[in-house]
Short mmCIF file of C-alpha atoms in Angstrom, two decimals:
data_model
loop_
_atom_site.label_atom_id
_atom_site.label_comp_id
_atom_site.label_asym_id
_atom_site.label_seq_id
_atom_site.Cartn_x
_atom_site.Cartn_y
_atom_site.Cartn_z
CA MET A 1 11.34 88.91 185.58
CA VAL A 2 14.36 88.28 187.64
CA THR A 3 14.77 84.94 186.18
CA ALA A 4 14.66 86.45 182.69
CA THR A 5 17.28 89.31 183.60
CA ALA A 6 19.54 86.93 185.19
CA GLU A 7 19.34 84.42 181.91
CA ARG A 8 20.21 87.55 179.67
CA SER A 9 22.98 88.39 182.05
CA ALA A 10 24.32 85.09 181.73
CA ALA A 11 23.91 85.07 178.06
CA SER A 12 25.92 88.14 177.58
CA GLY A 13 28.43 87.08 179.73
CA ALA A 14 27.88 89.96 182.43
CA ALA A 15 27.76 89.50 186.20
CA PRO A 16 24.17 89.33 187.80
CA ALA A 17 23.16 92.39 188.96
CA GLY A 18 24.25 93.16 192.63
CA ARG A 19 27.19 90.64 192.02
CA PRO A 20 30.41 92.12 191.06
CA PRO A 21 32.55 90.57 188.31
CA GLY A 22 35.37 88.21 189.09
CA PRO A 23 38.75 89.30 188.19
CA GLY A 24 38.52 86.37 185.54
CA ALA A 25 36.36 87.99 183.42
CA GLY A 26 37.97 91.39 182.91
CA ARG A 27 41.06 89.47 182.26
CA GLY A 28 39.39 87.44 179.66
CA ARG A 29 37.76 90.41 178.14
CA ARG A 30 41.15 92.04 177.74
CA MET A 31 42.95 88.97 176.22
CA ARG A 32 39.92 88.61 173.71
CA ARG A 33 40.22 92.61 172.95
CA ALA A 34 44.21 91.95 172.44
CA ALA A 35 43.65 88.91 170.20
CA GLN A 36 41.04 90.59 168.17
CA PRO A 37 43.74 92.53 165.69
CA TYR A 38 45.48 89.32 165.09
CA LEU A 39 42.31 87.15 164.17
CA HIS A 40 41.49 89.78 161.61
CA LEU A 41 45.01 89.48 160.43
CA ALA A 42 44.94 85.72 160.26
CA PRO A 43 43.94 85.17 156.88
CA ALA A 44 46.75 87.52 155.33
CA LEU A 45 49.21 86.12 157.79
CA ALA A 46 48.70 82.53 156.70
CA ALA A 47 48.48 83.47 152.87
CA VAL A 48 51.92 85.13 153.69
CA LEU A 49 53.51 82.09 155.59
CA LEU A 50 52.18 79.72 152.53
CA THR A 51 53.48 81.84 149.52
CA THR A 52 56.21 83.48 150.82
CA VAL A 53 58.01 82.35 153.93
CA TYR A 54 57.58 78.59 153.53
CA PRO A 55 59.06 78.50 149.75
CA LEU A 56 61.89 80.78 151.27
CA VAL A 57 62.67 78.41 154.07
CA SER A 58 62.40 75.45 151.73
CA ALA A 59 64.71 76.89 149.22
CA LEU A 60 67.30 77.47 152.07
CA VAL A 61 67.14 74.23 153.45
CA THR A 62 67.53 72.85 149.68
CA SER A 63 70.48 75.02 149.11
CA PHE A 64 72.45 73.08 151.59
CA ARG A 65 71.35 69.76 149.94
CA HIS A 66 72.58 68.05 146.94
CA TRP A 67 69.56 67.63 144.56
CA ARG A 68 69.43 67.37 140.85
CA LEU A 69 66.06 65.99 139.41
CA ASN A 70 67.88 63.93 136.57
CA GLU A 71 69.19 61.75 139.30
CA SER A 72 66.61 61.78 141.74
CA THR A 73 63.10 63.18 142.61
CA ALA A 74 63.84 63.57 146.25
CA PRO A 75 66.30 65.83 147.80
CA GLY A 76 69.69 64.11 148.33
CA GLY A 77 71.94 64.66 151.58
CA PHE A 78 73.21 67.92 153.23
CA VAL A 79 76.40 69.10 151.63
CA GLY A 80 76.86 72.23 153.68
CA LEU A 81 78.13 75.26 151.88
CA GLU A 82 79.33 73.47 149.09
CA GLN A 83 76.67 75.01 146.50
CA TYR A 84 77.48 78.48 147.70
CA GLN A 85 81.16 77.85 147.19
CA ARG A 86 80.34 76.33 143.63
CA ALA A 87 78.51 79.64 143.01
CA PHE A 88 81.63 82.17 143.99
CA GLN A 89 83.89 79.70 141.86
CA ASP A 90 81.87 79.63 138.94
CA ASP A 91 82.68 82.11 136.02
CA THR A 92 78.96 82.04 134.69
CA PHE A 93 77.62 83.25 137.78
CA PHE A 94 79.89 85.88 138.09
CA ASN A 95 79.23 86.89 134.76
CA SER A 96 75.50 87.28 135.39
CA VAL A 97 76.09 89.07 138.51
CA MET A 98 77.86 91.71 136.28
CA VAL A 99 75.29 91.85 133.69
CA THR A 100 72.56 92.43 136.77
CA LEU A 101 74.68 95.14 138.27
CA TRP A 102 75.43 96.75 134.92
CA PHE A 103 71.92 96.62 133.94
CA THR A 104 70.76 97.99 137.32
CA PHE A 105 72.74 100.85 137.33
CA VAL A 106 71.74 102.03 133.70
CA SER A 107 68.31 101.55 134.04
CA VAL A 108 67.95 103.24 137.40
CA VAL A 109 70.38 106.36 136.10
CA LEU A 110 68.18 106.56 132.95
CA SER A 111 64.78 105.90 134.57
CA VAL A 112 65.13 108.27 137.26
CA GLY A 113 67.03 111.06 135.16
CA ILE A 114 64.22 111.00 132.54
CA GLY A 115 61.54 110.45 134.98
CA LEU A 116 62.63 113.71 136.75
CA ALA A 117 62.86 115.61 133.63
CA MET A 118 59.52 114.67 132.81
CA ALA A 119 58.15 115.70 136.05
CA LEU A 120 59.90 118.94 135.58
CA VAL A 121 58.17 119.52 132.38
CA LEU A 122 54.90 118.47 133.86
CA ASN A 123 55.21 120.38 136.75
CA ARG A 124 54.11 123.40 134.81
CA ARG A 125 50.37 124.10 134.31
CA GLY A 126 49.17 123.24 130.48
CA PRO A 127 45.74 122.34 128.94
CA LEU A 128 46.81 118.59 128.37
CA THR A 129 48.67 118.06 131.69
CA GLY A 130 45.96 116.35 133.02
CA LEU A 131 45.30 114.00 130.37
CA THR A 132 49.11 113.33 130.31
CA LYS A 133 49.57 112.38 133.68
CA ALA A 134 46.53 110.18 133.10
CA LEU A 135 48.28 108.36 130.45
CA LEU A 136 51.77 108.21 132.11
CA ILE A 137 50.74 105.07 134.39
CA LEU A 138 50.10 103.15 131.22
CA PRO A 139 53.22 101.79 130.27
CA PHE A 140 53.77 100.44 133.97
CA ALA A 141 50.58 99.01 133.83
CA VAL A 142 51.62 96.71 130.95
CA ALA A 143 52.40 93.22 132.01
CA PRO A 144 56.43 92.58 131.84
CA ALA A 145 55.89 89.53 129.66
CA LEU A 146 53.44 91.44 127.08
CA LYS A 147 56.08 94.10 127.11
CA GLY A 148 58.85 91.89 126.48
CA PHE A 149 57.00 90.36 123.44
CA SER A 150 56.21 93.54 122.21
CA TRP A 151 59.49 94.97 122.18
CA ARG A 152 61.01 91.85 120.51
CA PHE A 153 58.79 92.12 117.61
CA MET A 154 59.30 95.90 117.29
CA MET A 155 62.88 95.61 117.34
CA ASN A 156 63.06 92.45 114.98
CA PRO A 157 65.48 93.73 112.27
CA ASP A 158 63.43 92.40 109.53
CA HIS A 159 60.08 93.92 110.00
CA GLY A 160 60.11 95.66 113.50
CA VAL A 161 58.16 99.00 113.86
CA TYR A 162 61.05 100.65 115.95
CA ASP A 163 63.78 99.14 113.59
CA LYS A 164 62.23 100.78 110.63
CA MET A 165 61.68 103.90 112.60
CA ILE A 166 65.38 104.10 113.75
CA ASP A 167 66.58 103.33 110.39
CA ALA A 168 64.59 105.99 108.58
CA VAL A 169 65.99 108.69 111.17
CA PHE A 170 69.51 107.42 111.61
CA PRO A 171 70.27 105.49 108.26
CA PHE A 172 73.84 104.54 109.67
CA ALA A 173 72.01 102.22 111.85
CA ALA A 174 70.33 100.11 109.06
CA ASP A 175 72.45 97.20 109.69
CA VAL A 176 72.44 97.12 113.39
CA ASN A 177 70.97 93.47 114.57
CA TRP A 178 69.57 95.03 117.91
CA LEU A 179 69.03 91.54 119.75
CA GLY A 180 71.92 89.99 118.04
CA GLU A 181 74.89 91.95 119.11
CA PRO A 182 75.46 91.98 123.01
CA PHE A 183 75.52 95.73 123.76
CA TRP A 184 72.38 96.37 121.61
CA ALA A 185 70.48 93.59 123.33
CA GLN A 186 71.61 94.91 126.68
CA MET A 187 70.72 98.26 125.79
CA VAL A 188 66.95 97.20 124.52
CA LEU A 189 66.43 95.35 127.60
CA VAL A 190 67.27 98.85 129.29
CA LEU A 191 64.88 100.66 127.38
CA THR A 192 62.03 98.54 127.94
CA GLU A 193 62.91 99.28 131.65
CA VAL A 194 62.92 103.15 131.03
CA TRP A 195 59.86 102.92 128.75
CA GLY A 196 58.07 101.25 131.67
CA TRP A 197 59.34 103.16 134.88
CA ALA A 198 60.10 106.80 133.80
CA PRO A 199 56.86 107.68 133.57
CA LEU A 200 55.71 106.03 136.91
CA ILE A 201 58.65 107.98 138.54
CA ALA A 202 57.53 111.24 136.82
CA LEU A 203 54.28 111.03 138.78
CA MET A 204 55.89 109.87 142.01
CA LEU A 205 58.08 113.07 141.73
CA LEU A 206 55.38 115.21 140.57
CA GLY A 207 53.94 114.74 144.04
CA GLY A 208 57.06 115.76 145.56
CA LEU A 209 57.36 118.90 143.35
CA ALA A 210 53.87 119.82 144.66
CA SER A 211 55.07 119.98 147.94
CA VAL A 212 57.64 122.38 147.38
CA PRO A 213 56.67 125.79 148.84
CA GLY A 214 55.94 127.97 145.67
CA GLU A 215 57.18 131.20 147.76
CA VAL A 216 60.69 129.81 148.17
CA ASN A 217 60.78 129.49 144.38
CA GLU A 218 59.42 132.80 143.85
CA ALA A 219 61.63 134.36 146.42
CA ALA A 220 64.52 132.78 144.53
CA ARG A 221 63.31 134.07 141.30
CA VAL A 222 63.20 137.78 142.66
CA ASP A 223 66.49 137.47 143.80
CA GLY A 224 67.71 136.99 140.40
CA CYS A 225 68.42 133.40 140.14
CA SER A 226 68.11 131.41 137.14
CA ALA A 227 65.91 128.39 136.36
CA TRP A 228 68.96 126.08 136.87
CA GLN A 229 69.90 127.66 140.18
CA ARG A 230 66.30 127.47 141.28
CA PHE A 231 66.76 123.77 140.45
CA ARG A 232 70.17 123.06 142.13
CA TYR A 233 69.77 125.17 145.08
CA VAL A 234 65.95 124.80 146.02
CA THR A 235 64.22 122.07 144.28
CA PHE A 236 66.72 119.50 144.09
CA PRO A 237 67.79 119.38 148.00
CA LEU A 238 64.00 119.29 148.71
CA LEU A 239 63.71 116.55 146.12
CA ARG A 240 66.47 114.46 147.38
CA PRO A 241 64.81 112.26 150.14
CA LEU A 242 62.00 111.35 147.73
CA LEU A 243 64.77 110.77 145.00
CA LEU A 244 66.53 108.44 147.39
CA ILE A 245 63.64 106.49 148.00
CA VAL A 246 62.75 106.07 144.15
CA VAL A 247 66.39 104.96 143.58
CA PHE A 248 66.16 102.15 146.15
CA LEU A 249 62.89 101.11 144.65
CA LYS A 250 63.89 100.96 141.53
CA ALA A 251 67.07 99.17 142.12
CA VAL A 252 65.02 96.06 143.68
CA PHE A 253 63.02 95.81 140.73
CA SER A 254 65.90 96.06 138.31
CA LEU A 255 67.98 93.29 140.61
CA LYS A 256 65.21 90.81 140.04
CA LEU A 257 64.73 91.48 136.31
CA PHE A 258 63.21 88.11 134.46
CA ASP A 259 60.23 88.56 132.42
CA GLN A 260 62.01 90.71 129.53
CA VAL A 261 65.02 88.47 129.62
CA VAL A 262 62.73 85.41 128.99
CA THR A 263 60.65 86.97 126.06
CA ILE A 264 63.22 89.14 124.61
CA THR A 265 66.53 87.73 124.53
CA GLY A 266 66.52 84.41 126.40
CA GLY A 267 69.97 85.45 128.10
CA GLY A 268 71.60 85.81 124.89
CA PRO A 269 73.55 86.36 122.83
CA GLY A 270 75.77 83.93 124.44
CA ARG A 271 75.29 85.17 127.93
CA ALA A 272 75.17 88.85 127.48
CA THR A 273 71.63 89.45 129.14
CA GLU A 274 71.69 86.47 131.42
CA THR A 275 70.94 88.01 134.67
CA LEU A 276 71.33 86.64 138.20
CA ASN A 277 67.29 85.80 138.30
CA TYR A 278 67.50 83.94 134.65
CA TYR A 279 70.88 82.27 135.68
CA ALA A 280 68.97 80.57 138.57
CA TYR A 281 66.05 80.02 136.59
CA THR A 282 68.15 78.09 133.91
CA GLN A 283 70.08 76.08 136.52
CA GLY A 284 66.85 74.95 138.23
CA PHE A 285 64.50 74.08 135.28
CA THR A 286 67.10 73.58 132.14
CA PHE A 287 70.08 71.84 134.19
CA LEU A 288 67.61 70.43 136.64
CA ASP A 289 70.21 71.30 139.59
CA ILE A 290 67.70 72.28 142.18
CA GLY A 291 70.12 72.48 144.99
CA TYR A 292 72.44 74.74 143.13
CA ALA A 293 69.34 77.08 141.64
CA SER A 294 68.41 77.58 145.50
CA ALA A 295 71.91 78.72 146.64
CA VAL A 296 71.80 81.03 143.69
CA SER A 297 68.50 82.11 144.27
CA TRP A 298 69.25 82.84 147.83
CA ILE A 299 72.07 84.69 146.97
CA LEU A 300 69.72 87.19 145.24
CA VAL A 301 67.48 87.36 147.91
CA VAL A 302 70.16 88.40 150.37
CA ALA A 303 71.23 91.28 147.91
CA LEU A 304 67.37 92.24 147.47
CA GLY A 305 66.94 92.24 151.25
CA VAL A 306 70.06 94.71 151.72
CA LEU A 307 68.39 96.80 149.12
CA ALA A 308 64.83 96.59 150.47
CA THR A 309 66.23 97.51 154.09
CA GLY A 310 68.10 100.66 152.70
CA TYR A 311 64.46 101.48 151.15
CA LEU A 312 62.45 101.09 154.42
CA ILE A 313 65.21 103.09 156.24
CA ALA A 314 64.94 105.88 153.65
CA MET A 315 61.23 106.00 153.78
CA ASN A 316 61.03 105.98 157.26
CA ARG A 317 63.51 109.16 157.44
CA GLN A 318 61.18 110.74 154.97
CA GLU A 319 58.20 110.00 157.07
CA ALA A 320 59.84 111.48 160.01
CA LYS A 321 60.63 114.65 158.30
#
């Protein structure tokens, strides 16, 4: 009986009866307990390292090397900051930066503005409010590439559905080539983003509106405030932290626009819709200049990192409140 008990104690790692556990046993248990969360996270961390960290580090190293695939399949020697100097002396690079900034600004303003207006309308109870909220997520759920091909077909000046609808309502726009003129091609890209993002932003802001105390609005209404005054002095200040988060999030996604450029405009007409992400793509996969494409990509990564940091700071401040 004693022998069986001792064997069970040894198998379980516990000290035999009557003998106190040594200091090493307690330390080992504490180390195993401390390491257990990291063991659970190990598969996810390995996936992140392989799919995100390694490619980023590899691209950073490549950005300091001369490597053109039409010259060699192996990376060349290190050239220091030459690729970055080339980028900041390249007019086409600056054109892509300006296109990206313009698109980001316009799409963020329109998406957030229209999303806020939709949220204010849907915040009022109605018979179809629940169904409408459920349908709002559908545009954002559409794959960007599919969205791009659909919009390209529907804005076609010969047989596009949207083009025919616009011509019927606004006859003076009948001769507009939506994808053949620089300004309108840019606006089509903006509209594809607004179509997908405004409903999602409306849903996000609806959650913020639900947290606004009804007593505050009711007190303002009793005091004689108009609907605009209640929005300006009550609702908007309470929504401002959430709006800041939404703006940062939308700006991050707008800066890295790629799918719609490829599927709708191909960067054209000319270079009117060539965003920074698409510019890096053409340098690497059209002109086969991998070193320069890596440098351009890392410039975009830094810009996205700055915006992502701002987004995290804004989100943490929101949670602290």
